[in-house]
Short mmCIF file of C-alpha atoms in Angstrom, two decimals:
data_model
loop_
_atom_site.label_atom_id
_atom_site.label_comp_id
_atom_site.label_asym_id
_atom_site.label_seq_id
_atom_site.Cartn_x
_atom_site.Cartn_y
_atom_site.Cartn_z
CA UNK A 17 -0.03 0.24 0.11
CA UNK A 18 1.04 3.81 -0.71
CA UNK A 19 1.97 5.40 2.37
CA UNK A 20 3.47 8.08 1.19
CA UNK A 21 0.04 9.59 -0.33
CA UNK A 22 -0.63 10.03 2.99
CA UNK A 23 2.30 11.49 4.88
CA UNK A 24 2.53 14.40 1.82
CA UNK A 25 3.35 17.82 3.15
CA UNK A 26 0.82 20.10 2.43
CA UNK A 27 1.90 23.06 2.88
CA UNK A 28 4.87 25.03 3.17
CA UNK A 29 5.45 27.50 6.31
CA UNK A 30 8.16 29.15 6.09
CA UNK A 31 9.60 31.49 8.77
CA UNK A 32 11.26 34.74 7.14
CA UNK A 33 13.97 36.29 8.52
CA UNK A 34 12.94 39.09 10.95
CA UNK A 35 9.43 38.96 9.42
CA UNK A 36 5.95 37.20 9.45
CA UNK A 37 5.56 33.51 9.79
CA UNK A 38 4.49 32.76 5.94
CA UNK A 39 1.53 29.35 5.33
CA UNK A 40 0.39 28.22 2.37
CA UNK A 41 -0.95 24.65 0.56
CA UNK A 42 -3.90 23.20 2.05
CA UNK A 43 -4.36 24.09 5.71
CA UNK A 44 -7.50 25.64 8.07
CA UNK A 45 -6.52 28.63 9.93
CA UNK A 46 -8.39 29.37 12.95
CA UNK A 47 -8.01 31.86 15.78
CA UNK A 48 -9.16 30.41 18.98
CA UNK A 49 -8.54 34.33 20.19
CA UNK A 50 -11.06 36.07 17.84
CA UNK A 51 -13.15 32.55 17.16
CA UNK A 52 -12.51 32.90 12.82
CA UNK A 53 -11.86 29.60 10.92
CA UNK A 54 -10.32 30.10 7.29
CA UNK A 55 -8.66 28.31 4.98
CA UNK A 56 -7.11 30.87 2.69
CA UNK A 57 -4.48 29.95 -0.50
CA UNK A 58 -2.07 31.95 1.82
CA UNK A 59 -1.02 34.27 4.53
CA UNK A 60 1.04 35.96 6.41
CA UNK A 61 0.97 35.58 9.95
CA UNK A 62 2.60 37.92 12.46
CA UNK A 63 5.37 36.36 14.13
CA UNK A 64 6.72 39.99 16.00
CA UNK A 65 4.64 40.60 18.67
CA UNK A 66 3.95 43.76 17.27
CA UNK A 67 1.15 43.62 14.08
CA UNK A 68 -1.88 46.05 15.34
CA UNK A 69 -3.79 43.82 13.16
CA UNK A 70 -3.15 40.46 14.86
CA UNK A 71 -2.74 37.90 14.42
CA UNK A 72 -1.84 38.45 10.57
CA UNK A 73 1.29 40.94 9.63
CA UNK A 74 0.86 44.04 9.02
CA UNK A 75 4.55 44.91 8.33
CA UNK A 76 5.17 46.57 11.91
CA UNK A 77 8.36 44.19 12.40
CA UNK A 78 9.87 47.21 10.16
CA UNK A 79 9.20 49.54 12.22
CA UNK A 80 12.09 49.90 14.99
CA UNK B 26 6.49 -2.44 10.17
CA UNK B 27 4.10 -2.25 7.74
CA UNK B 28 0.79 -0.53 8.11
CA UNK B 29 -2.62 -2.48 7.68
CA UNK B 30 -4.46 0.09 7.61
CA UNK B 31 -5.53 3.16 5.51
CA UNK B 32 -8.14 5.72 4.67
CA UNK B 33 -9.89 6.12 1.96
CA UNK B 34 -12.98 7.91 0.60
CA UNK B 35 -15.38 5.56 1.96
CA UNK B 36 -14.23 5.28 5.80
CA UNK B 37 -11.30 3.00 6.82
CA UNK B 38 -9.83 -0.19 5.40
CA UNK B 39 -7.85 -2.91 7.31
CA UNK B 40 -5.53 -5.53 5.03
CA UNK B 41 -3.99 -8.93 5.81
CA UNK B 42 -2.44 -11.04 3.33
CA UNK B 43 -5.87 -12.73 1.88
CA UNK B 44 -9.01 -10.15 3.05
CA UNK B 45 -9.66 -6.00 3.65
CA UNK B 46 -12.38 -5.28 5.99
CA UNK B 47 -13.88 -2.10 5.22
CA UNK B 48 -15.15 -0.04 7.86
CA UNK B 49 -17.51 2.83 7.62
CA UNK B 50 -17.54 4.57 11.21
CA UNK B 51 -20.94 6.12 10.43
CA UNK B 52 -22.94 2.67 10.03
CA UNK B 53 -21.86 1.61 13.17
CA UNK B 54 -24.70 1.20 15.97
CA UNK B 55 -22.72 -0.13 18.77
CA UNK B 56 -24.04 -3.81 18.44
CA UNK B 57 -21.02 -5.12 20.06
CA UNK B 58 -20.65 -8.50 18.34
CA UNK B 59 -17.06 -8.00 16.38
CA UNK B 60 -15.15 -6.84 20.17
CA UNK B 61 -17.40 -9.22 22.00
CA UNK B 62 -16.62 -12.01 19.55
CA UNK B 63 -12.66 -11.85 18.76
CA UNK B 64 -10.96 -8.59 20.53
CA UNK B 65 -8.31 -9.70 19.65
CA UNK B 66 -8.68 -8.16 16.12
CA UNK B 67 -11.65 -6.41 17.19
CA UNK B 68 -10.64 -3.60 20.32
CA UNK B 69 -11.81 -0.09 20.35
CA UNK B 70 -10.28 0.72 23.00
CA UNK B 71 -6.49 0.58 20.48
CA UNK B 72 -5.39 2.69 17.25
CA UNK B 73 -5.77 1.21 14.92
CA UNK B 74 -9.01 -0.70 16.71
CA UNK B 75 -8.74 -2.85 14.19
CA UNK B 76 -5.58 -5.78 14.24
CA UNK B 77 -5.60 -7.57 11.15
CA UNK B 78 -2.75 -9.89 12.48
CA UNK B 79 -4.50 -10.67 15.66
CA UNK B 80 -6.10 -13.84 14.03
CA UNK B 81 -7.12 -16.39 10.93
CA UNK B 82 -8.99 -14.89 7.97
CA UNK B 83 -11.88 -17.38 9.37
CA UNK B 84 -12.27 -15.90 11.89
CA UNK B 85 -12.21 -12.30 10.99
CA UNK B 86 -14.47 -12.85 8.02
CA UNK B 87 -16.49 -15.43 10.13
CA UNK B 88 -17.10 -12.19 13.01
CA UNK B 89 -17.41 -9.33 10.45
CA UNK B 90 -20.72 -11.58 8.71
CA UNK B 91 -21.92 -10.24 12.30
CA UNK B 92 -22.54 -7.31 12.25
CA UNK B 93 -25.60 -6.69 11.98
CA UNK B 94 -25.04 -3.34 9.93
CA UNK B 95 -22.71 -2.13 6.27
CA UNK B 96 -20.52 -0.59 9.79
CA UNK B 97 -18.29 -3.81 8.65
CA UNK B 98 -17.82 -5.93 5.37
CA UNK B 99 -14.99 -7.46 3.42
CA UNK B 100 -13.34 -8.71 0.65
CA UNK B 101 -10.76 -11.37 -0.80
CA UNK B 102 -7.80 -8.65 -1.93
CA UNK B 103 -7.75 -11.74 -5.15
CA UNK B 104 -10.57 -9.73 -7.07
CA UNK B 105 -11.17 -12.78 -9.10
CA UNK B 106 -12.39 -15.09 -5.61
CA UNK B 107 -15.03 -11.45 -5.03
CA UNK B 108 -17.53 -12.50 -7.77
CA UNK B 109 -17.90 -16.47 -6.87
CA UNK B 110 -19.06 -15.82 -3.07
CA UNK B 111 -22.11 -16.72 -2.04
CA UNK B 112 -24.39 -14.96 -0.24
CA UNK B 113 -23.61 -16.64 3.20
CA UNK B 114 -21.12 -14.18 3.61
CA UNK B 115 -23.89 -12.20 4.65
CA UNK B 116 -20.98 -8.75 5.09
CA UNK B 117 -19.43 -9.44 1.83
CA UNK B 118 -18.54 -6.30 0.32
CA UNK B 119 -20.51 -6.92 -3.14
CA UNK B 120 -24.36 -7.66 -0.69
CA UNK B 121 -23.13 -4.39 1.86
CA UNK B 122 -21.65 -2.12 0.03
CA UNK B 123 -21.53 -3.01 -3.31
CA UNK B 124 -20.19 0.57 -4.09
CA UNK B 125 -16.76 -0.56 -3.52
CA UNK B 126 -16.98 -3.62 -5.80
CA UNK B 127 -14.30 -2.83 -8.74
CA UNK B 128 -14.19 1.09 -7.49
CA UNK B 129 -10.51 1.77 -7.01
CA UNK B 130 -10.98 3.35 -3.22
CA UNK B 131 -9.18 6.65 -3.65
CA UNK B 132 -7.38 7.37 -1.22
CA UNK B 133 -9.07 10.37 0.83
CA UNK B 134 -8.12 14.11 0.26
CA UNK B 135 -5.53 14.92 2.19
CA UNK B 136 -5.90 16.50 5.74
CA UNK B 137 -5.06 20.06 5.55
CA UNK B 138 -3.17 21.29 7.79
CA UNK B 139 -4.50 22.80 11.28
CA UNK B 140 -3.01 26.12 12.27
CA UNK B 141 -4.04 27.14 16.12
CA UNK B 142 -3.73 30.48 16.95
CA UNK B 143 -3.84 30.31 20.52
CA UNK B 144 -5.12 33.09 22.12
CA UNK B 145 -2.46 35.35 23.64
CA UNK B 146 0.00 32.38 22.77
CA UNK B 147 1.85 30.40 19.84
CA UNK B 148 0.59 29.23 16.35
CA UNK B 149 0.51 25.81 16.71
CA UNK B 150 0.13 22.99 13.65
CA UNK B 151 -0.16 20.60 13.51
CA UNK B 152 -0.03 17.07 10.18
CA UNK B 153 1.67 17.21 7.35
CA UNK B 154 3.81 19.71 6.19
CA UNK B 155 7.09 21.19 4.56
CA UNK B 156 8.91 23.97 7.37
CA UNK B 157 11.44 25.96 6.38
CA UNK B 158 13.90 28.76 8.88
CA UNK B 159 16.89 29.71 9.37
CA UNK B 160 17.91 28.25 5.50
CA UNK B 161 16.64 24.71 6.48
CA UNK B 162 13.64 22.64 5.19
CA UNK B 163 11.93 20.07 7.36
CA UNK B 164 9.53 17.44 6.61
CA UNK B 165 7.00 17.46 9.45
CA UNK B 166 4.91 14.30 9.24
CA UNK B 167 1.64 14.11 11.67
CA UNK B 168 3.18 16.16 14.55
CA UNK B 169 2.96 19.23 16.29
CA UNK B 170 4.45 21.92 16.52
CA UNK B 171 4.43 25.57 18.14
CA UNK B 172 5.78 28.95 16.86
CA UNK B 173 6.34 31.92 18.78
CA UNK B 174 3.88 34.80 18.53
CA UNK B 175 4.97 37.34 21.03
CA UNK B 176 9.13 37.39 19.90
CA UNK B 177 10.34 37.01 22.97
CA UNK B 178 11.62 33.10 23.01
CA UNK B 179 14.54 31.37 23.31
CA UNK B 180 14.55 29.18 21.18
CA UNK B 181 12.90 31.46 17.74
CA UNK B 182 10.98 30.20 16.17
CA UNK B 183 9.30 27.97 18.63
CA UNK B 184 7.60 28.87 21.59
CA UNK B 185 9.42 28.34 25.07
CA UNK B 186 6.16 29.30 26.87
CA UNK B 187 7.57 33.02 27.90
CA UNK B 188 4.34 34.75 26.69
CA UNK B 189 2.53 34.13 30.20
CA UNK B 190 5.35 36.06 31.85
CA UNK B 191 5.80 38.38 29.49
CA UNK B 192 2.10 39.67 29.38
CA UNK B 193 1.83 38.61 25.57
CA UNK B 194 -1.76 39.78 24.61
CA UNK B 195 -2.77 39.12 21.23
#
């Protein structure tokens, strides 16, 4: 039986240097703080803590 | 160890060398014949709950035939034997789930990766995905990782629990 199919990578999760977490592919995003659920093709999530539009990146990481 | 269970669009299937047992969870009414008769094979407290190595093919067929619903059914792996199966074999797929006869049993569409934003905490990723950071790429199979969202972790990009101390809100 072909097991590789079941373990196939479904999404690319990329930690961008000094930037956000970029997720693309087959994924389901659930925001437990705000109660949203969505499955976009791509999303950039804030991982620096500074975004004014959490959980999304708003490029605030570029500000000192 | 070779896995003997897998998911497809019609439920789950379990194989030994001779037969495939199909399980359709939505059809189960918990009549419990399977595990009362053959706990070595059908053990609801175990994952996977069906162990095709737990008994003989003959005994497994006998017990699958006791299932009063289409939750459990079976077929010979040697397809040429399936057409001639007699109606005494109550739960052969020919009688229970004719839609499986000659179907190619497409694998289930792959599960999407679960991305959870924890309240005032990290991003929790679960499933099969490719993680790329600091110039390296890692294939993550069926597991879970937490990515820091507050920016104060000592183990970037991974969460180390410091968001609580830091009073992160977001």
